[in-house]
XYZ file of C-alpha atoms in Angstrom:
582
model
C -248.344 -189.621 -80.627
C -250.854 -187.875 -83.004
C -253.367 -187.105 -79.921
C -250.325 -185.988 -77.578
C -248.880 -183.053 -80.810
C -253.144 -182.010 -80.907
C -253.808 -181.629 -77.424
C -249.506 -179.627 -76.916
C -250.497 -177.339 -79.564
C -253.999 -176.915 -78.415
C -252.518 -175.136 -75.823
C -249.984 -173.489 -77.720
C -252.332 -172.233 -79.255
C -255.089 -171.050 -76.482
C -252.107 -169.469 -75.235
C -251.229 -167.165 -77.650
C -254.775 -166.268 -79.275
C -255.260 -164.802 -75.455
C -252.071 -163.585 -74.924
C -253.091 -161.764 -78.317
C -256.687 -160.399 -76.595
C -254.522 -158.618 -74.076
C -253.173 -155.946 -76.120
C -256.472 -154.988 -76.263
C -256.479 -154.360 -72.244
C -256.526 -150.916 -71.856
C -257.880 -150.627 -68.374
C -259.561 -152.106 -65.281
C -263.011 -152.344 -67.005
C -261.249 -154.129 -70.199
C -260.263 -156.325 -67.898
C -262.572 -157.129 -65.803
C -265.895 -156.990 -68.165
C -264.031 -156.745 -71.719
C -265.100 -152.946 -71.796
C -268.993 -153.912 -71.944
C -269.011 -154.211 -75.960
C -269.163 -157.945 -76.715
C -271.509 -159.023 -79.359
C -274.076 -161.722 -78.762
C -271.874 -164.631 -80.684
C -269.164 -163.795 -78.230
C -271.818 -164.017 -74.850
C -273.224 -167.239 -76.387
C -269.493 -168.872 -76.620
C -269.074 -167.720 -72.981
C -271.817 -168.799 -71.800
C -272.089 -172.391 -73.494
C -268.458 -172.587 -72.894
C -268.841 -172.060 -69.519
C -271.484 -174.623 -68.704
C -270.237 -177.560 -70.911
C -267.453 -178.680 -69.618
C -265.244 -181.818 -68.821
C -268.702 -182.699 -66.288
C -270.935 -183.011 -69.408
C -268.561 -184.542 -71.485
C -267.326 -187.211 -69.213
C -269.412 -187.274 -66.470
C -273.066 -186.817 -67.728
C -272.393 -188.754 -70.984
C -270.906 -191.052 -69.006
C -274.117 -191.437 -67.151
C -276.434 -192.115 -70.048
C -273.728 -194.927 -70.611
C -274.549 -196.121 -66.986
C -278.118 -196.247 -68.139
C -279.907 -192.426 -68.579
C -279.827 -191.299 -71.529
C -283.604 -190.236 -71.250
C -283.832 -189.373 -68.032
C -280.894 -186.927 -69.179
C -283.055 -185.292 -71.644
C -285.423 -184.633 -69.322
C -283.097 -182.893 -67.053
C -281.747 -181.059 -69.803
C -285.013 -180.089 -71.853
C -286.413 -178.153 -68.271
C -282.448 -176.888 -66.795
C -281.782 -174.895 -69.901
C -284.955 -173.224 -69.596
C -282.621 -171.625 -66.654
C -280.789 -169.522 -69.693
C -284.079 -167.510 -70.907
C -284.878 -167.397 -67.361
C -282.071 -165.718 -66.101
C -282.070 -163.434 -68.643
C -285.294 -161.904 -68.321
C -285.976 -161.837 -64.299
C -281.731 -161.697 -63.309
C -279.415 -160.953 -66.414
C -280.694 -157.882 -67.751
C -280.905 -155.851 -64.808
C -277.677 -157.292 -63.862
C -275.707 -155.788 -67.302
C -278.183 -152.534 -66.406
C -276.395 -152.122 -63.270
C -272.731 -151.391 -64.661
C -271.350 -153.653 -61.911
C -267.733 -155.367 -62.318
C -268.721 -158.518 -60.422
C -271.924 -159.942 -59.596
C -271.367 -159.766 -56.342
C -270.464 -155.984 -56.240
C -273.907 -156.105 -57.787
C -275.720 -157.591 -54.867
C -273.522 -155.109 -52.530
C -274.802 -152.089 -54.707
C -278.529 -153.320 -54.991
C -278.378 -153.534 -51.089
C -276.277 -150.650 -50.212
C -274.051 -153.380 -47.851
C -270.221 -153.725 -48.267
C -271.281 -156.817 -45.930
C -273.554 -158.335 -48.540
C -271.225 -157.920 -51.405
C -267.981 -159.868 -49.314
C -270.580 -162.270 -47.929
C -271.198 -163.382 -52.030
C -267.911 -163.092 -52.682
C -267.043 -165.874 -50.399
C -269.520 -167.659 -51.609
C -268.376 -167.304 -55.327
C -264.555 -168.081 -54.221
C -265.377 -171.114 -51.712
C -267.763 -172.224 -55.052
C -266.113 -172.090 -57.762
C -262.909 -173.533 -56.369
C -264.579 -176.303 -56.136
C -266.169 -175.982 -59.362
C -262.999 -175.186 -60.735
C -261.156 -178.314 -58.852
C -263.562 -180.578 -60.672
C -262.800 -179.527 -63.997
C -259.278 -178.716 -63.401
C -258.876 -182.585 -62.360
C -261.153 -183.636 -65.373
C -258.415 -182.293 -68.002
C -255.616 -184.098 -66.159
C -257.421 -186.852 -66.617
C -257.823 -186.188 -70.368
C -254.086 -185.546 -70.929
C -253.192 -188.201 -68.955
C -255.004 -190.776 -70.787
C -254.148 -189.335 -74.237
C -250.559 -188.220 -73.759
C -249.627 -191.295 -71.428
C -247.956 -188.619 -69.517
C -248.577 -188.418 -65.444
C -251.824 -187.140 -64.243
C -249.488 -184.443 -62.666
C -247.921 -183.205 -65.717
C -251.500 -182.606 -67.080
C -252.702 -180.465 -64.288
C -249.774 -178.390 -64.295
C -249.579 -177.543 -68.403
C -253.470 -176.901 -68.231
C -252.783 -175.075 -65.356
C -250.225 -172.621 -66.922
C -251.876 -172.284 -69.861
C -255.199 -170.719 -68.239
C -253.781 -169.159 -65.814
C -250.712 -167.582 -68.183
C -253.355 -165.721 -70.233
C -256.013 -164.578 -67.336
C -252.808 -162.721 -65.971
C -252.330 -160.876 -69.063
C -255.743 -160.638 -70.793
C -258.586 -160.921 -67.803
C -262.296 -160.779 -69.578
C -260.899 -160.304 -73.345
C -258.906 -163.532 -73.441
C -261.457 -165.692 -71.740
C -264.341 -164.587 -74.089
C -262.664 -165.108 -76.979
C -260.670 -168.043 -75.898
C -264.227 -169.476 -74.727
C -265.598 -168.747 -77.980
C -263.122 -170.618 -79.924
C -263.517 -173.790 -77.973
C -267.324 -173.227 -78.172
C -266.904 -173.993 -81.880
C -264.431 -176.431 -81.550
C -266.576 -178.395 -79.062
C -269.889 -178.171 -81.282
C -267.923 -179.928 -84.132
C -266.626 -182.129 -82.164
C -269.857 -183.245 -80.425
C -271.768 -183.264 -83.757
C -269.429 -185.168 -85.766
C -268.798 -187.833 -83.431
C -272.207 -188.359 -81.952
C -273.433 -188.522 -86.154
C -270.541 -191.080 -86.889
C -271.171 -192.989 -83.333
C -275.287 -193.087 -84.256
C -274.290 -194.254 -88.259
C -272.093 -196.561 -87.719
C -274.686 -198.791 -85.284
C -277.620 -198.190 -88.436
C -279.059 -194.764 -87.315
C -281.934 -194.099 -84.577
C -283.377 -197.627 -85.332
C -280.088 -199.386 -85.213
C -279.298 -197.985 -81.586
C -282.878 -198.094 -80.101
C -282.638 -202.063 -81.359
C -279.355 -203.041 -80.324
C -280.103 -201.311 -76.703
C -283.506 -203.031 -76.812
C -281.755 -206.260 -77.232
C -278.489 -205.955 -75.241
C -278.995 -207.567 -71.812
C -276.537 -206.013 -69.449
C -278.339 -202.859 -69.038
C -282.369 -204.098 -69.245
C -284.167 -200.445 -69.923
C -281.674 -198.233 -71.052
C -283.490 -197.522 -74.508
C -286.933 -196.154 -72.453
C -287.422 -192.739 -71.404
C -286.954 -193.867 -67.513
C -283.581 -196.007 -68.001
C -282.388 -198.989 -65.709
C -284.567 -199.719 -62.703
C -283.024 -202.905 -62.157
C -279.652 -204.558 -61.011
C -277.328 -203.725 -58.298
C -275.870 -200.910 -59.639
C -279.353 -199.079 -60.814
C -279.769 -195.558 -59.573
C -283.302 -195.578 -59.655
C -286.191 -198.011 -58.490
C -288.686 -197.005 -60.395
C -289.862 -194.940 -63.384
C -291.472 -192.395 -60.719
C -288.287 -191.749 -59.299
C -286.382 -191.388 -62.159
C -289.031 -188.773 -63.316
C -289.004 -187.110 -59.735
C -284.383 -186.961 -60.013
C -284.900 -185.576 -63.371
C -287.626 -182.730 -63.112
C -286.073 -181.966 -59.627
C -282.523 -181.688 -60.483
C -283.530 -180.025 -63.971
C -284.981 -177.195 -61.641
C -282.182 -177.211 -59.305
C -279.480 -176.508 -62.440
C -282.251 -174.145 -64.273
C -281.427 -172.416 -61.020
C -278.152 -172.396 -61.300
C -277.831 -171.101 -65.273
C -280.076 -168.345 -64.438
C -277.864 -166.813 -61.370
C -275.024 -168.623 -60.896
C -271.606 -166.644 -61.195
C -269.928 -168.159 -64.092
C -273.043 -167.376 -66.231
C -275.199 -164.442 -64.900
C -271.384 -162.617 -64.981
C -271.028 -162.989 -68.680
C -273.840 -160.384 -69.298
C -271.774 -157.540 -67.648
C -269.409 -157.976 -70.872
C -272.418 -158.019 -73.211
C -272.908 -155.031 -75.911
C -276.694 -154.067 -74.760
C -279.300 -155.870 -72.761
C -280.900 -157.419 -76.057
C -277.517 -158.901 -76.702
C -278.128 -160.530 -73.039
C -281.576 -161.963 -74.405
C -280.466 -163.313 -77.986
C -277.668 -164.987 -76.569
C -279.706 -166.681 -73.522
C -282.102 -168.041 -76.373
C -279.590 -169.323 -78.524
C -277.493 -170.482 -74.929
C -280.602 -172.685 -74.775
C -280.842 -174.369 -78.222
C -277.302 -175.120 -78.559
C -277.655 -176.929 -74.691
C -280.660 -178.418 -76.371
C -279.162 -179.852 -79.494
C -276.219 -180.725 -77.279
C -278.120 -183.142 -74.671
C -280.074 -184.688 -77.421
C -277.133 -185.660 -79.414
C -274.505 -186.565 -77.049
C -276.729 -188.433 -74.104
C -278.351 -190.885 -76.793
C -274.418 -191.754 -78.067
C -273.244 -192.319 -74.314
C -275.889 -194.901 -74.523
C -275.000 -196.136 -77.268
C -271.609 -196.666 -76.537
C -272.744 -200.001 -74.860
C -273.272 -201.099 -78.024
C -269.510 -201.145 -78.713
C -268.457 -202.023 -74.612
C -270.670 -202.506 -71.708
C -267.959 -202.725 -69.047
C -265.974 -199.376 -69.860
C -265.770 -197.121 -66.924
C -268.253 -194.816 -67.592
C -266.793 -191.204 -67.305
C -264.076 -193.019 -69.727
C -266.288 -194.058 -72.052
C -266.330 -191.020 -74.578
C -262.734 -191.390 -74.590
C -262.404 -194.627 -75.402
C -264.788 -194.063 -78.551
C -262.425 -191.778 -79.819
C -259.064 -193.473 -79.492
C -261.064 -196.834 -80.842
C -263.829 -196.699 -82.939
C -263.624 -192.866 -84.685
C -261.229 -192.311 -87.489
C -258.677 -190.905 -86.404
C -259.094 -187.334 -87.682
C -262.422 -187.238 -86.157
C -260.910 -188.817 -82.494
C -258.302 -185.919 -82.467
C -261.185 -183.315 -82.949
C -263.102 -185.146 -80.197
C -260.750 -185.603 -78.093
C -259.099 -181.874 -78.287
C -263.106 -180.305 -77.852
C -263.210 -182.242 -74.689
C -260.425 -180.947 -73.686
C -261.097 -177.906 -74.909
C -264.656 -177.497 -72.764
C -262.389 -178.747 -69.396
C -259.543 -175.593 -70.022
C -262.560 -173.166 -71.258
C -264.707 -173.698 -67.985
C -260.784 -173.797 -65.518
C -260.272 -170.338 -67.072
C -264.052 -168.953 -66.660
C -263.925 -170.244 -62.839
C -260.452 -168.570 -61.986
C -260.768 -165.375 -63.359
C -264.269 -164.994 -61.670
C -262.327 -166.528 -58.315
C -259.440 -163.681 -58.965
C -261.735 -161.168 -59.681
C -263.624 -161.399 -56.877
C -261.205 -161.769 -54.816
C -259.693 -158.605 -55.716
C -262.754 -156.363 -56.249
C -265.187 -158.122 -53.481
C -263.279 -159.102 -50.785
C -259.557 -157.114 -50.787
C -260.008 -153.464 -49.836
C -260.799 -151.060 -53.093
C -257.527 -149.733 -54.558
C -256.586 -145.710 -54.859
C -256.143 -145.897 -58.776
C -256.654 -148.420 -61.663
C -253.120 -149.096 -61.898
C -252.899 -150.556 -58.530
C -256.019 -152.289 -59.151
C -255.267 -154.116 -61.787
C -252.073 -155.215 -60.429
C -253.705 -156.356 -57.074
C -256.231 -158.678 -59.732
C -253.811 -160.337 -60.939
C -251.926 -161.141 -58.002
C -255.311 -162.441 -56.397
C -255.935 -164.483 -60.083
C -251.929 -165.735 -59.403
C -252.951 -167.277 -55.581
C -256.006 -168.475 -56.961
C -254.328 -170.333 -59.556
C -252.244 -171.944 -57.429
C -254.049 -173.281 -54.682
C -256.201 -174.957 -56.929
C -253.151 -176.512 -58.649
C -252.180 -177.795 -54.843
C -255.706 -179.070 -54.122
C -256.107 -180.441 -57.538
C -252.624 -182.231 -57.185
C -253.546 -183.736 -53.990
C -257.410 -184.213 -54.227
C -258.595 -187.915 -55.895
C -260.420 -187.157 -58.965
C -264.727 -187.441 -58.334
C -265.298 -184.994 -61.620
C -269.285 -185.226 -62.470
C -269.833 -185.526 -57.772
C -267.611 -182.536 -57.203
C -268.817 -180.361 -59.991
C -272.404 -180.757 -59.416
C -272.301 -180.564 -55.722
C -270.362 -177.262 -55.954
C -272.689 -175.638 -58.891
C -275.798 -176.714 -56.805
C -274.546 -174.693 -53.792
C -275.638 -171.476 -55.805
C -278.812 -172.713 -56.669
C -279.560 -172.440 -52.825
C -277.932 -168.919 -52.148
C -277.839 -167.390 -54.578
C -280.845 -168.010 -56.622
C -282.996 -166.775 -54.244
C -281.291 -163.255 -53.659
C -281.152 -162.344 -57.396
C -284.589 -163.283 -57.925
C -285.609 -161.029 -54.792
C -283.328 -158.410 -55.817
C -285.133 -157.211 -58.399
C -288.289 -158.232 -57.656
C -288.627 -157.517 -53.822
C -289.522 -154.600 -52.372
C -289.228 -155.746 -49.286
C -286.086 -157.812 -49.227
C -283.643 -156.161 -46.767
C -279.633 -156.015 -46.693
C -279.800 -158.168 -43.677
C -282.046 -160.529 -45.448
C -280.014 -160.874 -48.257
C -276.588 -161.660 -46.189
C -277.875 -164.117 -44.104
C -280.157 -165.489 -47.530
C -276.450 -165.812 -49.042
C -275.066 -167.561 -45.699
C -277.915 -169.835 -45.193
C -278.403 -171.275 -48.628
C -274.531 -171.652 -49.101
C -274.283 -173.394 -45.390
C -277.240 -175.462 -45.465
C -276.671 -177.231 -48.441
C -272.817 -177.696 -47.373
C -273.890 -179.520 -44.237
C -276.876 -181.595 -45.173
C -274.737 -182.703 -48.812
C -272.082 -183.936 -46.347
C -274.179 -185.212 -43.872
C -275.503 -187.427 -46.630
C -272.179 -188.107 -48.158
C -271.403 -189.495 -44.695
C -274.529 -191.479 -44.729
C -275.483 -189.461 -41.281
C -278.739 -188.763 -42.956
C -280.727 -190.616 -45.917
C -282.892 -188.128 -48.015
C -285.824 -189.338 -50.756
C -284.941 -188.316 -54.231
C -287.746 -185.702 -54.250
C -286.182 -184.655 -51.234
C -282.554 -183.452 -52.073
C -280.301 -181.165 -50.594
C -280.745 -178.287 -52.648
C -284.410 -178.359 -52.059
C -284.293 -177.923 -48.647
C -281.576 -175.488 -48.103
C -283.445 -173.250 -50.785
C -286.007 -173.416 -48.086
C -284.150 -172.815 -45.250
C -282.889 -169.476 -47.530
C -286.333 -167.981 -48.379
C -287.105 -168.411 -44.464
C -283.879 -166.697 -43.352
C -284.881 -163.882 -46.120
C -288.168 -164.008 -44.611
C -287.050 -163.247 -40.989
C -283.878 -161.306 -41.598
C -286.322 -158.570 -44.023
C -289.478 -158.280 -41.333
C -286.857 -157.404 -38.410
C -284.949 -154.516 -40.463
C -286.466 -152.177 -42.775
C -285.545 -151.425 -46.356
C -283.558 -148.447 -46.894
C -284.017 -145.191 -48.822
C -280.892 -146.200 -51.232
C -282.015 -149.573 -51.535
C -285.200 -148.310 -52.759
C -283.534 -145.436 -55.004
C -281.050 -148.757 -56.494
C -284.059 -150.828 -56.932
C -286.314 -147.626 -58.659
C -282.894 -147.133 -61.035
C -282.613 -150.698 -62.076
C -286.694 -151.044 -63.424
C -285.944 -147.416 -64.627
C -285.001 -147.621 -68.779
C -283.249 -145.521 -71.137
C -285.640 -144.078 -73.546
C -283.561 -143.998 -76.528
C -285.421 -145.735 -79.945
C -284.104 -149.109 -80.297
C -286.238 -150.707 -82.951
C -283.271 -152.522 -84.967
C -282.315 -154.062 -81.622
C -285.986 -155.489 -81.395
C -286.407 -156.595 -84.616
C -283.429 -158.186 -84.592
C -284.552 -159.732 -80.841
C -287.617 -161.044 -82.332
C -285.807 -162.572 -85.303
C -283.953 -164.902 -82.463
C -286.674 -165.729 -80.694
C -288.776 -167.412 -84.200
C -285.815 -169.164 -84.498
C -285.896 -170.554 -81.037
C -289.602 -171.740 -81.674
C -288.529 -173.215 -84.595
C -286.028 -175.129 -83.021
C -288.079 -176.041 -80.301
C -290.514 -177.453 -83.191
C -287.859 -179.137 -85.128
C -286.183 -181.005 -81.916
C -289.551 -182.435 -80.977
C -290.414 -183.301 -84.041
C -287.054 -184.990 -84.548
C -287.191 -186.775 -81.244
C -290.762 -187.944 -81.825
C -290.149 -189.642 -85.388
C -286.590 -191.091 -84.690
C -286.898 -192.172 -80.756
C -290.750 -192.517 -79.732
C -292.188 -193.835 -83.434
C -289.214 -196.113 -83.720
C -289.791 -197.320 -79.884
C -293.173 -198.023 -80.817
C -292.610 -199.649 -83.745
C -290.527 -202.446 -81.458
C -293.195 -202.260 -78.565
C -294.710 -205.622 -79.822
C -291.193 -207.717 -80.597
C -289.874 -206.614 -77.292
C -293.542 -206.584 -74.702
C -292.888 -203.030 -73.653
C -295.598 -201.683 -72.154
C -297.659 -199.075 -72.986
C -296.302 -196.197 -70.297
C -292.921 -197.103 -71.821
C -294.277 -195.693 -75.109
C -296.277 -193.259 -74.064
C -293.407 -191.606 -71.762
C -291.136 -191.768 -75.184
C -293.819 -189.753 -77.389
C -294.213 -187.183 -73.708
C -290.237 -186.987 -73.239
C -290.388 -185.883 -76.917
C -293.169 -182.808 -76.576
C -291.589 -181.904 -73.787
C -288.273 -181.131 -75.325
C -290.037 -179.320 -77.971
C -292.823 -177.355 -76.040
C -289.554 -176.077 -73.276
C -287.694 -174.653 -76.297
C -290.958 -172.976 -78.022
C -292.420 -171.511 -74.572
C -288.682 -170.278 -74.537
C -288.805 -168.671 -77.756
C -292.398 -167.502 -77.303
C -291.616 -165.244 -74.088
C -288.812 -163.557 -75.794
C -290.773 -162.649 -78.788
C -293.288 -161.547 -76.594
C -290.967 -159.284 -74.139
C -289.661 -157.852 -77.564
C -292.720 -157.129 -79.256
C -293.168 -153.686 -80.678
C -295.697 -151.402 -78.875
C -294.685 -148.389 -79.112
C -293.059 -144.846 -77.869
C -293.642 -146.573 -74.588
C -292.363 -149.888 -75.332
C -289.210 -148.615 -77.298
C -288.259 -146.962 -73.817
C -288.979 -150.262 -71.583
C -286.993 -152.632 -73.983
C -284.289 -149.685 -74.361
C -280.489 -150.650 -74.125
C -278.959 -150.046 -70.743
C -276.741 -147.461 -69.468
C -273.279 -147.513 -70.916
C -274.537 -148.551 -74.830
């Protein structure tokens, strides 16, 4: 009864905190970007919010619990290098632009109404799957806490998103995302600390998985290689799925929609940086924390179904104080990350797609009818559509990695890229990794795990670019759009850098103290059992590399943003300059 009352007036209470954030909707831009003034606390909610969702919570914990809690961290330690990534080659020119979507800032950048629908389609056919996953991810959640239907769930999570989109647009989602950033945090950190305690700390867990026999592995850096239900056959391959897929999802936090978007509501273009950095340690801490107690969870239950598995830890071995905060920050990431997706989905449709509107008025009307439809198709697909959370999510964020990654990295950095080469990039990458994914689904075609789907439509992209570009010719207001966006404003802006800097020490620093951490409470006390348990000496070694690794991503993270940021100058102060529209 306790968890059905927390999770009701959880969204009571999402409800009215962005019904509240409306009144402050004054016009299209406040709705659409939150009037380009939010501070970098507010980005970093929004943009952790919108990657952490009922995927990593269920699904990606409740892989480690299959097995990969390592091989995890290894995906994790190079994908959220994707955040400082983004920021520097995508997200900054992106907020310098002044575009509402980023789509209307590919069809600006290439002069092409045809470019800017082509994205748009992409972002809607995307994200409503994106959105589908997660959507069906917090059904499950209520269902399972509330005992109510699966149906019921959908529909109240549904209304509650949706209700406040309609009224508040960028406002409400930003600071309804922020709230269930912190919320989340908590929750992860207080039951991953309790979880790791209560089996005796770093040592207790590494033992008890070194001794369990159900899932022979899980405690070394490359996880189970053996058993029928093993998803890799060797620690080669689960190196290869974890370096591969990290730069597949690195991809996909530097241009994807539901993140690059989040800088057009930022305050300045060092607000963009500071909150990519500190994007990337809280992903950091995050992984770290949460992938070694999905493993651990075997400790309690080996035969739990695994994307169940954090949920049964908190309605059976947490206090229950601590399983309601759990419990309502999962469900918190699932409804932050449905109301991210939909409003991007509505705003596109309306702004990309749907013919531009003769005043503001009728503009924002016409978004929210398109955020209305939106809504409700996904409610009908979610309704009908089995649940596959973790396999629907990442096959629909992947499908930007392929389109659109390449475009927004060529966008600003191409002076050759054509409008024809960026539509048909957009097509290509989006269609090609829709039909080889399915084609494997279908078991049509059988692809090495260095080889995956992603990979090779990113290919089949850059060669479309390729082609498309040498058979047209850039134009003169592609070039002028291009010339504006690596053109700054020369205003003095040495409290921004300082401040800048200041983020990016403590991003080393965190990168120092994570390896460090990881190397003294996983890889020593791995070593220290290497002789009671015969594990051989790559075993070890891989423990003590998986632990640098983790460390040196976050410090070369830091490390290029101090250096971007450093002061040099007259001349510098008007490179690092805040864009247009401070």
């Amino acid at each position: 009864m306790i968890y059905t009352v927390a999770i009701l007036l959880s969204l009571i209470g999402y409800f009215v905190i962005g019904h509240l954030a409306g009144r402050r909707v004054k016009g299209l831009d406040d709705y659409l970007v939150a009037g380009r003034n939010a501070p970098t606390f507010f980005i970093l909610g929004t943009l952790v919010a919108s990657y952490l969702s009922t995927s990593a919570f269920l699904g990606e914990t409740g892989f480690a619990y299959q097995g990969y809690p390592f091989v995890m961290l290894i995906f994790a330690a190079i994908s959220t290098s994707g955040c400082l990534l983004g920021a520097l080659v995508f997200g900054r020119y992106l907020r310098r632009s002044g575009a509402n979507t980023v789509p209307e800032f590919f069809g600006k950048r290439f002069a092409s109404r045809k470019v800017q629908v082509i994205a748009g389609l992409t972002t809607i056919i995307g994200l409503g799957a994106y959105l589908l996953g997660v959507m069906q991810g917090a059904g499950i959640m209520f269902s399972e806490l509330t005992g109510m239907p699966y149906w019921v769930g959908l529909v109240l999570v549904w209304a509650t998103y949706t209700g406040f989109i309609l009224y508040s647009g960028s406002p409400g989602v930003m600071l309804t995302d922020t709230i269930m950033f912190v919320i989340f945090s908590l929750a992860a950190l207080g039951g991953s600390l309790y979880v790791i305690n209560d089996l005796g700390g770093w040592s207790g867990v590494v033992e008890g998985l070194l001794t369990q026999s159900d899932k022979p592995g899980i405690a070394l850096w490359h996880g189970v290689l053996e058993g029928p239900d093993a998803t890799f056959s060797s620690p080669g391959e689960a190196l290869t799925w974890g370096v591969t897929l990290g730069l597949v999802w690195a991809a996909v936090l530097a241009a994807s929609p539901w993140q690059s978007s989040r800088y057009l509501m930022a305050r300045n273009e060092h607000v963009v940086m500071r909150s990519a950095m500190l994007t990337a340690v809280a992903l950091a801490v995050f992984y770290a924390l949460m992938m070694v107690t999905g493993a651990a969870i075997n400790l309690y239950d080996t035969s739990l179904d695994p994307e169940r598995s954090m949920v049964w830890v908190a309605l059976n071995i947490l206090p229950t104080w601590l399983g309601v905060v759990i419990l309502t920050g999962v469900f918190a990431a699932g409804l932050s990350s449905c109301s991210t997706f939909l409003s991007i989905i509505g705003f596109s449709i309306s702004n990309d797609i749907l013919s531009a509107s003769q005043d503001e008025a009728s503009a924002m009307r016409k978004s929210r009818l398109a955020v209305l439809a939106a809504g409700l198709i996904a409610l009908i697909l979610a309704l009908f559509q089995p649940p596959a959370v973790m396999s629907v999510v990442w096959f629909a964020a992947t499908l930007f990695a392929s389109s659109w990654g390449p475009v927004a990295l060529l966008s600003i950095w191409s002076k050759r890229i054509t409008a024809a080469g960026a539509g048909w990039g957009l097509a290509v990458g989006f269609g090609g990794n829709v039909a080889i994914s399915l084609m494997v689904q279908a078991e049509w075609l059988s692809l090495p795990v260095y080889l995956h789907p992603v990979l090779i439509s990113t290919l089949m992209a850059l060669v479309a670019i390729a082609i498309a570009s040498r058979m047209t010719r850039v134009s003169q207001a592609e070039r002028e759009y291009r010339a504006f966006l690596h053109t700054f404003d020369a205003q003095s802006v040495s409290g921004w850098v300082s401040g800048t800097r200041l983020i990016a020490l403590c991003t080393m620093l965190s990168g120092v103290a994570i390896g460090v951490f990881l190397w003294r409470q996983y890889a020593v006390t791995l070593d220290g059992f290497a002789a009671q348990f015969g594990l051989s000496a790559g075993a070890v070694q891989g423990a003590y590399g998986l632990a640098i690794g983790c460390g040196v991503m976050l410090l070369l993270a830091g490390g290029v943003g101090f250096w971007l940021v450093r002061p040099k100058g007259r001349g510098h102060a008007a490179r690092m300059a805040v864009s247009q529209g401070r």
